[in-house]
Amino acid sequence: MADTTANPVYDVVILGGGSGGYATALRSAQLGLNVALIEKAELGGTCLHRGCVPTKALLHAAEVADVAREGAAIGVNTQLNGVDMVGVNKYKDGIIGRLYKGLQGLVKSSNVTFIQGEGKLVGKDTIAVTTAEGVQNVSGKNLVLASGSFSKTLPGLELGGRIIASEHALKMDFVPKSAIILGGGVIGVEFASVWKSFGADVTIVEGLPSLAPNEDAALSKALERAFRKRKINFKTGVFFQSATQDDNGVHVTLADGTQLDAEVLLVAVGRGPQTAGLGYEEQGITMDRGFVLTNENLQTNVPGIYAVGDIVPGLQLAHRGFQQGIFVAEVIAGQSPLPIVESGIPRVTYCEPELASVGLTEKQAADKYGADQVQTYEYNLGGNGKSQILGTQGFIKLVREKDGPIVGVHMIGARVGEQIGEAQLIVNWEAHPEDVAHLIHAHPTQNEALGEAHLAIAGKPLHAHA
Ligand SMILES: Cc1cc2nc3c(=O)[nH]c(=O)nc-3n(C[C@H](O)[C@H](O)[C@H](O)COP(=O)(O)OP(=O)(O)OC[C@H]3O[C@@H](n4cnc5c(N)ncnc54)[C@H](O)[C@@H]3O)c2cc1C
């Protein structure tokens, strides 16, 4: 055991160098705090190495495959001659490598003390870190827990062989001929989209009644329609029962007796908080099913211990982790940052077609204000020039408090994720339709559809029927 008296006491010690942890570190250092960041694997965490970035690289490769396959339909004589996963992975890993290097440089130049090792909370102000040299106690006036999440599976369903989670799927050096995907949430539909574009036969199994079940019902329904058109198979409202695997493939039985066979089974049933065995409970931190509970300042019940990212109940998204990290650093530095409103966090699902939403769904708005106090409007992308050019279908649905502000924006269509920036300003700044209708949206862009939707709900539609 190292001599702990020789160690400095940091202002902030952060456990976990993913989106939440490194954002806390960078902002704390900017504010002049003395910071240590502990990471057992790679700086950047899930998002950079096993999450957002690699999946979006695969989705871009999938889009290129679709464009090549469909070029002739618009007079460009391309054809898809195959997908070389070694080349796709090289492209994906190149992106990760460049961003990783950049992030390492950023942390280094920010005067953050980076400690490579596995940490465990051993006191209310101390983390014991097992490094290559031995165990080192790292103490701080404030601790921030940011240990992230792991791929969950179901009882009796063990990962291994042909039964894989997203981190394994990202490393595959071949396109499976067929795949069953357990879970029709964000990760499930994104992989379904990639594999279908790469030529696999895909079937999604979702226990809830629809794909993308957390989205507005109109988006879920439209996604199902689009997936049917793409010949992505799915079964909703039916639960998984069991799976076996052999040399021929994986064999899945569903609760309604359906048998499905495929080359691989991707388990995408959600992410659990990575908190077991890390000493959190022993130090008296209040937990709920593995998640760390916090107050509105992201402080746990133990003074001086905070938590950010996927271990805090709520949306498990990288940009939520970034903002929580910035927020906590500012709280620790004695500032009073504006609280983070969970419903104002933008959500994008990058399958083809994309889903993008922010704010309340129609149902959530009806529950909050009463059904007769909610107005909605759907602007069909059929009337949007750029969407016609791209050959995409979809719509923008606005949810408004009657005679009040826009409280939700829900979009589906190719590339609509790029429109979420304006949508989130509209919702978070509580804009009224007239505020947006008066602003000019460039033509021909898909962004124009957002302007058109607001013109229409403000009672003065342009390229839409009244
Ligand atoms: C396939 C997939 C796709 C995704 N796509 C998106 C997307 O498009 N957009 C989006 O916003 N989000 C996406 N996410 C979610 C996003 O990756 C997470 O929300 C985000 O990474 C959470 O950040 P975090 O800091 O809480 O945890 P993590 O990024 O998981 O980081 C936690 C870090 O803590 C380290 N750690 C854990 N325990 C210890 C310990 N004892 N000692 C030292 N270090 C430890 C881990 O090694 C890890 O690096 C995706 C996730 C997956 C799996």
Coordinates of C-alpha atoms in Angstrom, one line a residue, residues 21-244:
G21 CA -16.0 12.1 -16.3
Y22 CA -13.7 13.9 -18.7
A23 CA -16.2 16.8 -19.2
T24 CA -16.1 17.3 -15.4
A25 CA -12.3 17.2 -15.5
L26 CA -11.9 19.7 -18.3
R27 CA -14.4 22.2 -16.9
S28 CA -13.0 21.8 -13.3
A29 CA -9.5 22.6 -14.6
Q30 CA -10.7 25.6 -16.6
L31 CA -12.1 26.9 -13.3
G32 CA -8.7 26.6 -11.7
L33 CA -9.4 23.5 -9.6
N34 CA -6.8 20.9 -9.0
V35 CA -8.1 17.7 -10.7
A36 CA -7.4 14.0 -10.9
L37 CA -9.1 11.8 -13.4
I38 CA -9.0 8.0 -12.9
E39 CA -9.6 5.6 -15.8
K40 CA -9.1 1.9 -15.9
A41 CA -9.3 1.5 -19.7
E42 CA -9.4 4.2 -22.3
L43 CA -10.0 7.9 -21.9
G44 CA -13.2 8.7 -23.8
G45 CA -15.1 5.7 -22.4
T46 CA -18.1 4.1 -24.1
C47 CA -19.1 6.9 -26.5
L48 CA -15.7 7.2 -28.2
H49 CA -14.6 3.6 -28.2
R50 CA -17.7 1.4 -28.1
G51 CA -20.7 3.7 -28.6
C52 CA -21.7 6.9 -30.4
V53 CA -18.6 7.3 -32.6
P54 CA -18.1 3.8 -34.0
T55 CA -21.8 3.2 -34.5
K56 CA -22.2 6.4 -36.4
A57 CA -19.2 5.5 -38.6
L58 CA -20.9 2.2 -39.4
L59 CA -24.1 4.0 -40.2
H60 CA -22.3 6.3 -42.6
A61 CA -20.7 3.3 -44.3
A62 CA -24.2 1.9 -44.5
E63 CA -25.5 5.1 -46.1
V64 CA -22.7 4.9 -48.7
A65 CA -23.7 1.3 -49.5
D66 CA -27.3 2.4 -50.0
V67 CA -26.3 5.3 -52.2
A68 CA -24.1 2.9 -54.3
R69 CA -26.9 0.4 -54.5
E70 CA -29.6 3.0 -55.5
G71 CA -27.5 5.3 -57.8
A72 CA -29.0 4.0 -61.0
A73 CA -32.5 5.1 -59.8
I74 CA -31.3 8.7 -60.3
G75 CA -29.3 8.0 -63.4
V76 CA -25.9 7.5 -61.8
N77 CA -24.7 4.1 -62.8
T78 CA -23.2 2.8 -59.6
Q79 CA -23.6 -0.6 -58.1
L80 CA -22.7 -2.2 -54.8
N81 CA -20.1 -4.8 -55.3
G82 CA -19.9 -5.8 -51.7
V83 CA -18.9 -4.6 -48.2
D84 CA -15.4 -5.3 -47.0
M85 CA -15.7 -5.1 -43.2
V86 CA -11.9 -5.0 -42.8
G87 CA -12.0 -1.7 -44.8
V88 CA -15.0 -0.5 -42.9
N89 CA -13.4 -1.2 -39.6
K90 CA -10.2 0.5 -40.7
Y91 CA -12.2 3.6 -41.6
K92 CA -14.1 3.5 -38.2
D93 CA -11.0 2.8 -36.1
G94 CA -9.1 5.7 -37.9
I95 CA -11.8 8.1 -36.7
I96 CA -11.7 6.8 -33.2
G97 CA -7.9 6.9 -33.2
R98 CA -7.8 10.5 -34.3
L99 CA -10.4 11.6 -31.8
Y100 CA -8.7 9.6 -29.0
K101 CA -5.4 11.2 -29.7
G102 CA -7.0 14.7 -29.7
L103 CA -8.8 14.0 -26.4
Q104 CA -5.6 12.7 -24.7
G105 CA -3.8 15.9 -25.8
L106 CA -6.7 18.1 -24.5
V107 CA -6.6 16.4 -21.1
K108 CA -2.8 16.6 -20.9
S109 CA -2.7 20.3 -21.8
S110 CA -5.5 21.1 -19.4
N111 CA -3.4 20.3 -16.3
V112 CA -5.6 17.4 -15.4
T113 CA -3.7 14.6 -13.5
F114 CA -4.7 11.5 -15.4
I115 CA -4.3 8.3 -13.4
Q116 CA -4.4 5.0 -15.4
G117 CA -5.9 2.4 -13.0
E118 CA -9.0 0.8 -11.5
G119 CA -10.5 2.8 -8.7
K120 CA -12.7 1.9 -5.7
L121 CA -14.3 4.2 -3.2
V122 CA -12.7 3.4 0.2
G123 CA -13.7 6.5 2.1
K124 CA -15.9 9.6 1.8
D125 CA -13.1 11.5 0.2
T126 CA -10.7 8.7 -1.0
I127 CA -10.5 6.4 -4.0
A128 CA -8.0 3.5 -3.9
V129 CA -6.6 3.1 -7.4
T130 CA -4.9 -0.2 -8.5
T131 CA -2.3 0.8 -11.1
A132 CA 0.5 -1.1 -12.8
E133 CA 2.8 0.0 -9.9
G134 CA 0.4 -1.0 -7.0
V135 CA -2.4 0.6 -5.0
Q136 CA -2.4 4.3 -4.6
N137 CA -4.9 6.3 -2.5
V138 CA -6.2 9.4 -4.2
S139 CA -8.1 11.9 -2.0
G140 CA -10.2 14.9 -2.9
K141 CA -12.3 17.6 -1.3
N142 CA -14.9 16.5 -3.8
L143 CA -15.4 13.2 -5.6
V144 CA -17.3 12.7 -8.8
L145 CA -18.5 9.2 -9.7
A146 CA -18.7 8.7 -13.5
S147 CA -18.2 4.9 -13.9
G148 CA -20.7 4.6 -16.8
S149 CA -22.7 1.6 -18.0
F150 CA -22.5 -1.9 -19.5
S151 CA -24.6 -3.9 -22.0
K152 CA -27.3 -5.7 -20.1
T153 CA -28.6 -9.1 -21.0
L154 CA -31.6 -11.1 -19.9
P155 CA -31.8 -13.8 -17.2
G156 CA -30.6 -17.1 -18.7
L157 CA -29.1 -15.5 -21.8
E158 CA -25.4 -15.6 -21.6
L159 CA -23.2 -13.6 -24.0
G160 CA -20.6 -15.6 -25.9
G161 CA -20.1 -17.2 -29.3
R162 CA -22.9 -16.2 -31.6
I163 CA -24.7 -14.3 -28.8
I164 CA -23.2 -10.8 -28.7
A165 CA -23.7 -7.3 -27.4
S166 CA -23.0 -4.0 -29.2
E167 CA -19.3 -3.9 -28.2
H168 CA -18.8 -7.2 -29.9
A169 CA -20.9 -6.3 -33.0
L170 CA -18.7 -3.3 -33.5
K171 CA -15.6 -5.5 -33.8
M172 CA -17.0 -8.0 -36.3
D173 CA -14.9 -8.5 -39.4
F174 CA -17.7 -9.9 -41.5
V175 CA -21.3 -9.0 -42.3
P176 CA -23.6 -11.7 -40.8
K177 CA -25.9 -13.4 -43.4
S178 CA -28.7 -13.1 -40.9
A179 CA -29.1 -11.5 -37.4
I180 CA -31.8 -11.5 -34.7
I181 CA -31.7 -8.3 -32.7
L182 CA -33.2 -8.5 -29.2
G183 CA -34.5 -5.0 -28.4
G184 CA -36.1 -2.4 -30.7
G185 CA -34.7 0.7 -28.9
V186 CA -31.9 3.0 -30.1
I187 CA -29.1 0.5 -30.3
G188 CA -31.2 -2.2 -31.7
V189 CA -32.7 -0.2 -34.6
E190 CA -29.3 1.4 -35.4
F191 CA -27.6 -2.0 -35.8
A192 CA -30.7 -3.4 -37.7
S193 CA -30.3 -0.4 -40.1
V194 CA -26.5 -1.0 -40.6
W195 CA -26.7 -4.7 -41.2
K196 CA -29.7 -4.4 -43.6
S197 CA -27.8 -1.9 -45.7
F198 CA -24.8 -4.2 -45.7
G199 CA -27.0 -7.0 -47.0
A200 CA -28.0 -9.1 -43.9
D201 CA -31.4 -10.5 -43.3
V202 CA -32.5 -8.8 -40.0
T203 CA -35.2 -9.5 -37.5
I204 CA -35.8 -7.3 -34.5
V205 CA -37.7 -8.7 -31.4
E206 CA -39.2 -6.0 -29.1
G207 CA -41.3 -6.9 -26.0
L208 CA -43.1 -3.5 -26.0
P209 CA -45.8 -2.9 -28.5
S210 CA -43.7 -0.8 -30.9
L211 CA -40.2 -0.1 -32.2
A212 CA -38.5 3.0 -30.7
P213 CA -41.0 2.7 -27.8
N214 CA -39.8 5.8 -26.0
E215 CA -40.5 8.1 -28.9
D216 CA -43.8 9.8 -29.8
A217 CA -46.2 7.2 -31.1
A218 CA -46.3 8.8 -34.5
L219 CA -42.5 8.4 -34.9
S220 CA -42.6 4.8 -33.8
K221 CA -45.4 4.0 -36.3
A222 CA -43.6 5.8 -39.1
L223 CA -40.3 4.0 -38.3
E224 CA -42.1 0.7 -38.5
R225 CA -43.6 1.6 -41.9
A226 CA -40.1 2.6 -43.2
F227 CA -38.5 -0.6 -41.8
R228 CA -41.2 -2.7 -43.4
K229 CA -40.4 -1.0 -46.7
R230 CA -36.7 -1.7 -46.2
K231 CA -37.7 -5.4 -45.5
I232 CA -36.3 -5.2 -42.0
N233 CA -38.4 -7.8 -40.1
F234 CA -39.6 -7.1 -36.7
K235 CA -41.9 -8.7 -34.1
T236 CA -43.2 -6.4 -31.4
G237 CA -45.2 -7.1 -28.2
V238 CA -43.6 -10.5 -27.8
F239 CA -41.0 -11.4 -25.2
F240 CA -37.9 -13.5 -25.6
Q241 CA -38.0 -17.0 -24.0
S242 CA -34.7 -18.8 -24.7
A243 CA -31.8 -19.2 -27.1
T244 CA -29.4 -22.0 -28.0

